[in-house]
Amino acid sequence: MAKKRVLFSIGSLGGGGAERQVIQYLTHLDRSQFEPVLYLTKREGPFLSEVPDDVPIASFEERVALPRWNFPGAIYRLQVQDFRKFLIEQQIDLVCAVTIMNVLVAGEAIKSVNRPWLAVSMADLRNELKRELGRFSTIKHHKLSRAFRAADRVIAVSTGDREGLFACHQVDPEKTFIVPNSVDIERVETLASELSPNWDPHQFHIVLAGRLTHQKGHRFLIEAIDQIVHQQDLKQVQLHLLGQGELGSELKELVRALNLEDHIEFAGFINNPFPILKAADLFCLPSLYEGMPLILLEAMACGVPIVATDCPSGPRELLEDGKYGKLVTPENSGELASAITKAIENSAWREEVSRSAKEHVAEKYESNVTVHQLENHLLEIAHSEG
């Protein structure tokens, strides 16, 4: 059988979980059956350097001269036209459109060129949709629903993500499947072995990695640290926040107001967070909502005990109802502080849960396992077209 040229489309390779997952797809896709090609809206982001050498990269903003005036829908129409043109030029056999804006473009472009395609959702759309669609959200929502329903298959990364697709877009359950996010265990272990952070070993180090946005719930973790440090007098606690985002200034002001500057570090975006994760005593994820948080899998793969919010969706599924980490109510800094304190006081729990969680990730979420699931879906839609 001739190899299938598969186009993966995503906005950029910025430092998020969806972008990291696309790198996993490109890296582990079986080259005896597929030739991956990458199409970006913008050629930017820290993960560009991780794209395998054999994967051609194209970007909309390099291929198309943008209009001087951005009338409503003008950019979208240009994106659809160029996407369609690229499919023909590159003789693409299959398309895998990742995240909703790329599904929106691919769905319209593929109508007239008849390519089998997967629409991949990376978030629970019941929470994410309005923020992602921006202006003219009602029109975009209608078009997006048509695109998801037109796709040959729809891929969700978690049970909650799949339920969100049903609720928001009425997709066909018979063609909607879960392919969870994955971790390249060998790569994580290699990167984690690089230079460890120069931390005081007598302190208790907590890490959160994620964009500084409302969704990630940083405020509640900062308030929890305030209770732990100032009310419970656990002065040895240090919180390290990895990531950048629009709430950076606001969160730094909150830390100053709570007199926590000696206990909370804003480390910015770290291209290789794995030595930090490996060195941490605890990883906290205080999110208000997720899809399937890849950073949680990566922390588990590094052998870090977890405290996470039981938010929709992902953490409960990954931690198997609390078997592999503590779950707390979202937006509840008091409950979060209590869970962190119990973790600090119970070293036996930390040792046991970190060991079992690491084994669980290696067994169920290793990249080769989940990318093989994606390959099967690609092959099946290719054969159904043939």
XYZ file of C-alpha atoms in Angstrom:
386
model
C 0.000 0.000 0.000
C 1.305 3.477 -0.903
C 2.068 5.770 1.998
C -0.643 8.261 2.902
C 0.290 11.948 3.072
C -1.330 13.269 6.247
C -1.728 16.990 6.848
C -1.752 18.087 10.499
C -3.085 21.619 10.960
C -2.858 23.793 14.075
C -2.562 27.525 14.700
C 1.069 27.623 15.845
C 3.514 25.663 17.972
C 3.169 27.839 21.058
C 3.780 26.414 24.488
C 0.475 24.664 25.163
C -0.733 21.106 25.605
C -2.404 20.865 22.176
C 0.806 21.976 20.487
C 2.881 19.487 22.465
C 0.451 16.753 21.466
C 0.838 17.579 17.770
C 4.593 17.150 18.219
C 3.860 13.670 19.621
C 1.757 12.849 16.553
C 4.442 14.062 14.144
C 7.230 12.267 15.995
C 5.637 8.866 16.478
C 3.486 8.452 13.366
C 4.470 5.243 11.548
C 6.629 6.317 8.603
C 6.080 3.012 6.820
C 2.421 3.978 6.369
C 2.278 7.776 6.572
C 4.091 10.911 5.426
C 3.194 13.722 7.856
C 3.000 17.355 6.715
C 2.444 20.334 9.043
C 0.310 23.391 8.184
C 0.325 26.307 10.641
C -1.529 29.587 10.713
C 1.642 31.224 12.071
C 5.131 29.757 11.980
C 5.953 30.518 15.594
C 6.330 28.931 19.006
C 8.960 27.189 21.124
C 8.049 23.730 19.810
C 9.044 24.527 16.215
C 12.513 23.180 16.967
C 10.968 19.824 17.951
C 9.277 19.151 14.606
C 11.002 16.093 13.081
C 13.371 16.895 10.220
C 11.370 14.853 7.709
C 8.166 16.870 8.249
C 7.612 19.761 5.789
C 6.210 22.916 7.425
C 4.012 25.525 5.734
C 2.252 28.511 7.260
C -0.711 30.531 6.078
C 0.857 33.889 6.975
C 3.953 33.098 4.902
C 1.966 31.843 1.918
C -0.675 34.584 1.745
C -0.399 38.387 1.715
C -2.857 39.631 4.330
C -5.247 42.444 3.355
C -4.563 45.933 4.641
C -8.072 46.167 6.035
C -9.481 43.236 7.979
C -13.145 43.229 7.056
C -15.316 40.655 8.870
C -14.624 37.198 7.485
C -11.850 38.308 5.103
C -9.022 36.445 6.851
C -11.182 33.361 7.297
C -11.998 33.256 3.574
C -8.304 33.568 2.706
C -7.476 30.761 5.147
C -10.057 28.471 3.575
C -8.815 29.250 0.061
C -5.167 28.650 0.930
C -5.916 25.477 2.886
C -7.808 24.068 -0.095
C -5.006 25.109 -2.461
C -2.372 23.517 -0.222
C -4.239 20.203 -0.115
C -4.189 20.046 -3.907
C -0.605 21.295 -4.342
C 0.828 18.830 -1.836
C -1.360 15.905 -2.927
C -2.588 15.411 0.625
C -4.508 12.179 1.203
C -5.765 12.717 4.765
C -6.274 15.689 7.083
C -6.039 15.885 10.871
C -7.285 19.320 12.014
C -6.409 20.030 15.649
C -8.351 22.511 17.863
C -11.537 24.292 16.935
C -10.292 27.189 14.771
C -8.470 24.724 12.514
C -11.520 22.464 12.377
C -13.511 25.534 11.303
C -11.139 26.241 8.382
C -10.628 22.603 7.372
C -14.335 21.846 7.396
C -15.061 24.586 4.865
C -11.972 23.927 2.712
C -12.447 20.178 2.383
C -16.016 20.460 1.064
C -14.915 20.933 -2.533
C -11.782 18.744 -2.594
C -13.178 15.593 -0.995
C -10.438 14.489 1.416
C -11.141 12.160 4.368
C -10.404 13.962 7.617
C -10.308 13.856 11.383
C -11.513 16.751 13.533
C -9.600 16.756 16.835
C -10.938 18.565 19.906
C -8.477 19.232 22.732
C -10.811 20.877 25.269
C -14.229 20.471 26.839
C -16.128 22.819 24.529
C -18.841 23.490 27.085
C -16.310 25.719 28.834
C -13.956 26.750 26.022
C -16.172 27.611 23.083
C -17.133 31.256 23.637
C -13.597 32.332 24.557
C -12.074 30.586 21.547
C -14.542 31.817 18.927
C -14.351 35.522 19.813
C -16.258 37.921 17.534
C -19.286 36.665 15.615
C -19.369 33.608 17.851
C -22.928 32.620 16.879
C -22.055 32.384 13.176
C -18.778 30.603 13.917
C -20.543 28.180 16.253
C -22.973 27.240 13.490
C -20.138 26.712 10.986
C -18.108 24.761 13.541
C -21.021 22.443 14.280
C -21.376 21.734 10.565
C -17.632 21.071 10.310
C -17.588 18.601 13.202
C -20.612 16.797 11.823
C -19.061 16.686 8.328
C -15.763 15.179 9.522
C -15.269 11.493 8.803
C -14.354 11.013 12.451
C -14.189 13.245 15.490
C -11.474 12.702 18.087
C -11.821 13.808 21.710
C -9.034 13.573 24.291
C -11.234 12.708 27.283
C -14.724 11.582 28.236
C -15.661 15.144 29.211
C -14.335 16.461 25.910
C -16.496 13.916 24.055
C -19.577 14.871 26.079
C -18.893 18.528 25.292
C -18.897 17.733 21.576
C -22.310 16.090 21.937
C -23.697 19.010 23.944
C -22.306 21.826 21.789
C -22.320 20.370 18.284
C -24.624 17.326 18.289
C -21.936 15.176 16.671
C -22.726 11.569 15.808
C -21.697 9.295 18.731
C -20.983 6.512 16.226
C -18.110 8.462 14.684
C -16.765 10.168 17.828
C -13.875 8.459 19.606
C -11.494 9.112 22.484
C -7.757 9.165 21.794
C -6.163 10.496 24.996
C -3.164 12.770 25.169
C 0.112 10.935 25.547
C 3.622 11.178 26.943
C 6.895 10.073 25.394
C 8.277 8.440 28.541
C 11.804 7.958 27.212
C 12.009 11.591 26.092
C 10.654 12.859 29.413
C 13.214 10.834 31.359
C 16.051 12.089 29.143
C 15.016 15.730 29.485
C 14.363 15.351 33.219
C 17.955 14.187 33.724
C 19.319 17.570 32.641
C 20.558 20.106 35.198
C 18.281 20.210 38.254
C 17.139 23.541 39.724
C 19.277 24.964 42.506
C 16.638 24.752 45.210
C 17.006 24.700 48.990
C 16.545 21.004 49.927
C 15.102 21.993 53.315
C 12.108 23.673 51.684
C 8.963 22.062 50.267
C 8.716 22.857 46.562
C 5.356 23.002 44.787
C 5.136 23.483 41.010
C 2.363 24.619 38.689
C 3.041 24.854 34.941
C 0.477 26.506 32.702
C -0.568 29.717 31.001
C -1.306 32.587 33.383
C -4.999 32.742 32.497
C -8.309 32.643 34.332
C -8.896 29.024 33.286
C -5.822 27.746 35.134
C -6.984 29.003 38.546
C -3.661 30.439 39.762
C -5.455 32.847 42.114
C -6.864 29.993 44.182
C -3.476 28.318 44.535
C -1.877 31.616 45.581
C -4.635 32.098 48.171
C -4.044 28.526 49.385
C -0.321 29.231 49.791
C -1.245 32.349 51.779
C -3.252 30.202 54.209
C -0.481 27.599 54.465
C 2.306 30.132 55.060
C 0.571 32.759 57.190
C -2.165 30.833 59.010
C -0.550 27.409 59.398
C 2.961 28.874 59.692
C 4.498 26.412 57.224
C 7.249 28.788 56.162
C 9.183 26.118 54.264
C 6.699 26.120 51.375
C 7.874 27.461 48.010
C 5.602 27.730 44.959
C 7.148 27.884 41.484
C 4.835 29.124 38.710
C 5.966 28.171 35.199
C 4.325 29.966 32.298
C 3.314 33.316 30.863
C -0.026 34.929 30.136
C -2.331 37.898 30.339
C -2.825 37.640 34.116
C 0.896 37.902 34.907
C 0.813 41.455 36.285
C -2.419 40.878 38.207
C -1.122 37.695 39.855
C 2.208 39.309 40.768
C 0.301 42.168 42.403
C -1.752 39.630 44.386
C 1.455 37.954 45.589
C 2.807 41.344 46.718
C -0.454 42.218 48.464
C -0.389 38.914 50.371
C 3.287 39.360 51.312
C 4.252 36.111 49.587
C 7.163 37.342 47.470
C 9.601 35.153 49.446
C 7.424 32.088 48.838
C 6.231 32.362 45.218
C 8.434 32.486 42.129
C 7.216 33.511 38.668
C 9.643 31.538 36.515
C 8.142 32.403 33.101
C 7.948 29.967 30.208
C 10.468 27.124 30.559
C 11.192 25.211 27.365
C 12.275 22.127 29.314
C 10.207 21.951 32.514
C 11.036 18.318 33.233
C 14.044 18.774 35.585
C 11.835 21.143 37.603
C 8.947 18.675 37.662
C 11.272 15.860 38.699
C 12.727 17.973 41.529
C 9.318 19.089 42.835
C 7.815 17.703 46.026
C 4.274 18.284 44.745
C 2.530 19.339 41.534
C -0.700 21.333 41.827
C -3.258 21.899 39.086
C -5.973 24.327 40.317
C -7.768 24.649 36.953
C -11.385 25.694 36.600
C -11.754 23.482 33.520
C -9.563 21.419 31.183
C -9.803 18.976 28.272
C -7.189 16.421 29.248
C -4.259 18.308 30.804
C -1.054 17.023 29.239
C 1.040 18.704 31.928
C -0.651 16.469 34.504
C 0.442 13.376 32.563
C 3.962 14.785 32.282
C 4.146 15.481 36.014
C 2.949 11.944 36.766
C 5.568 10.585 34.340
C 8.215 12.510 36.300
C 7.147 10.814 39.527
C 5.643 13.885 41.197
C 2.677 13.489 43.581
C -0.404 15.404 42.431
C -3.071 17.640 43.923
C -5.589 18.728 41.267
C -9.050 20.199 41.077
C -11.887 17.884 40.148
C -12.743 20.167 37.252
C -14.481 19.355 33.978
C -12.757 17.529 32.469
C -9.629 15.392 32.649
C -8.118 15.295 36.152
C -10.602 12.789 37.601
C -10.155 10.587 34.527
C -6.336 10.750 34.662
C -6.133 10.265 38.427
C -8.820 7.534 38.336
C -11.122 9.065 40.943
C -8.241 10.018 43.244
C -6.312 6.750 43.092
C -3.239 8.476 41.635
C -3.511 11.883 43.322
C -5.723 14.090 45.478
C -8.802 15.753 43.952
C -10.319 18.944 45.384
C -13.259 21.188 44.529
C -12.465 23.899 41.941
C -12.355 27.546 43.081
C -11.935 26.520 46.729
C -8.642 27.800 48.130
C -9.403 26.450 51.624
C -9.890 22.888 50.402
C -6.799 23.214 48.223
C -4.748 24.433 51.203
C -5.957 21.495 53.289
C -5.019 18.952 50.599
C -1.561 20.497 50.164
C -0.986 20.490 53.922
C -1.924 16.815 54.166
C 0.470 16.059 51.310
C 3.269 17.951 53.076
C 2.673 15.999 56.282
C 2.392 12.554 54.659
C 5.657 11.612 52.966
C 4.590 7.946 52.753
C 1.549 8.929 50.668
C 3.706 11.087 48.399
C 6.162 8.251 47.802
C 3.498 5.626 47.110
C 1.236 7.724 44.869
C 4.113 9.093 42.792
C 5.404 5.567 42.132
C 2.014 4.111 41.215
C 1.036 7.113 39.065
C 4.276 6.891 37.092
C 3.634 3.202 36.374
C 0.035 3.968 35.387
C 1.091 6.615 32.847
C 3.721 4.335 31.315
C 1.138 1.574 30.884
C -1.823 3.584 29.575
C -0.623 6.901 28.128
C 2.728 6.199 26.468
C 2.974 7.920 23.073
C 3.349 4.767 21.001
C 0.097 3.400 22.450
C -2.093 6.442 21.809
C -0.552 7.482 18.472
C -1.226 3.931 17.244
C -4.902 4.544 18.053
C -4.819 7.702 15.936
C -3.145 5.776 13.095
C -5.944 3.223 13.128
C -8.546 5.966 12.726
C -6.588 7.502 9.843
C -6.287 4.150 8.072
C -9.957 3.327 8.552
C -11.206 6.610 7.077
C -8.712 6.244 4.206
C -10.004 2.748 3.419
C -13.629 3.821 3.697
C -12.967 6.476 1.033
C -11.130 3.983 -1.154
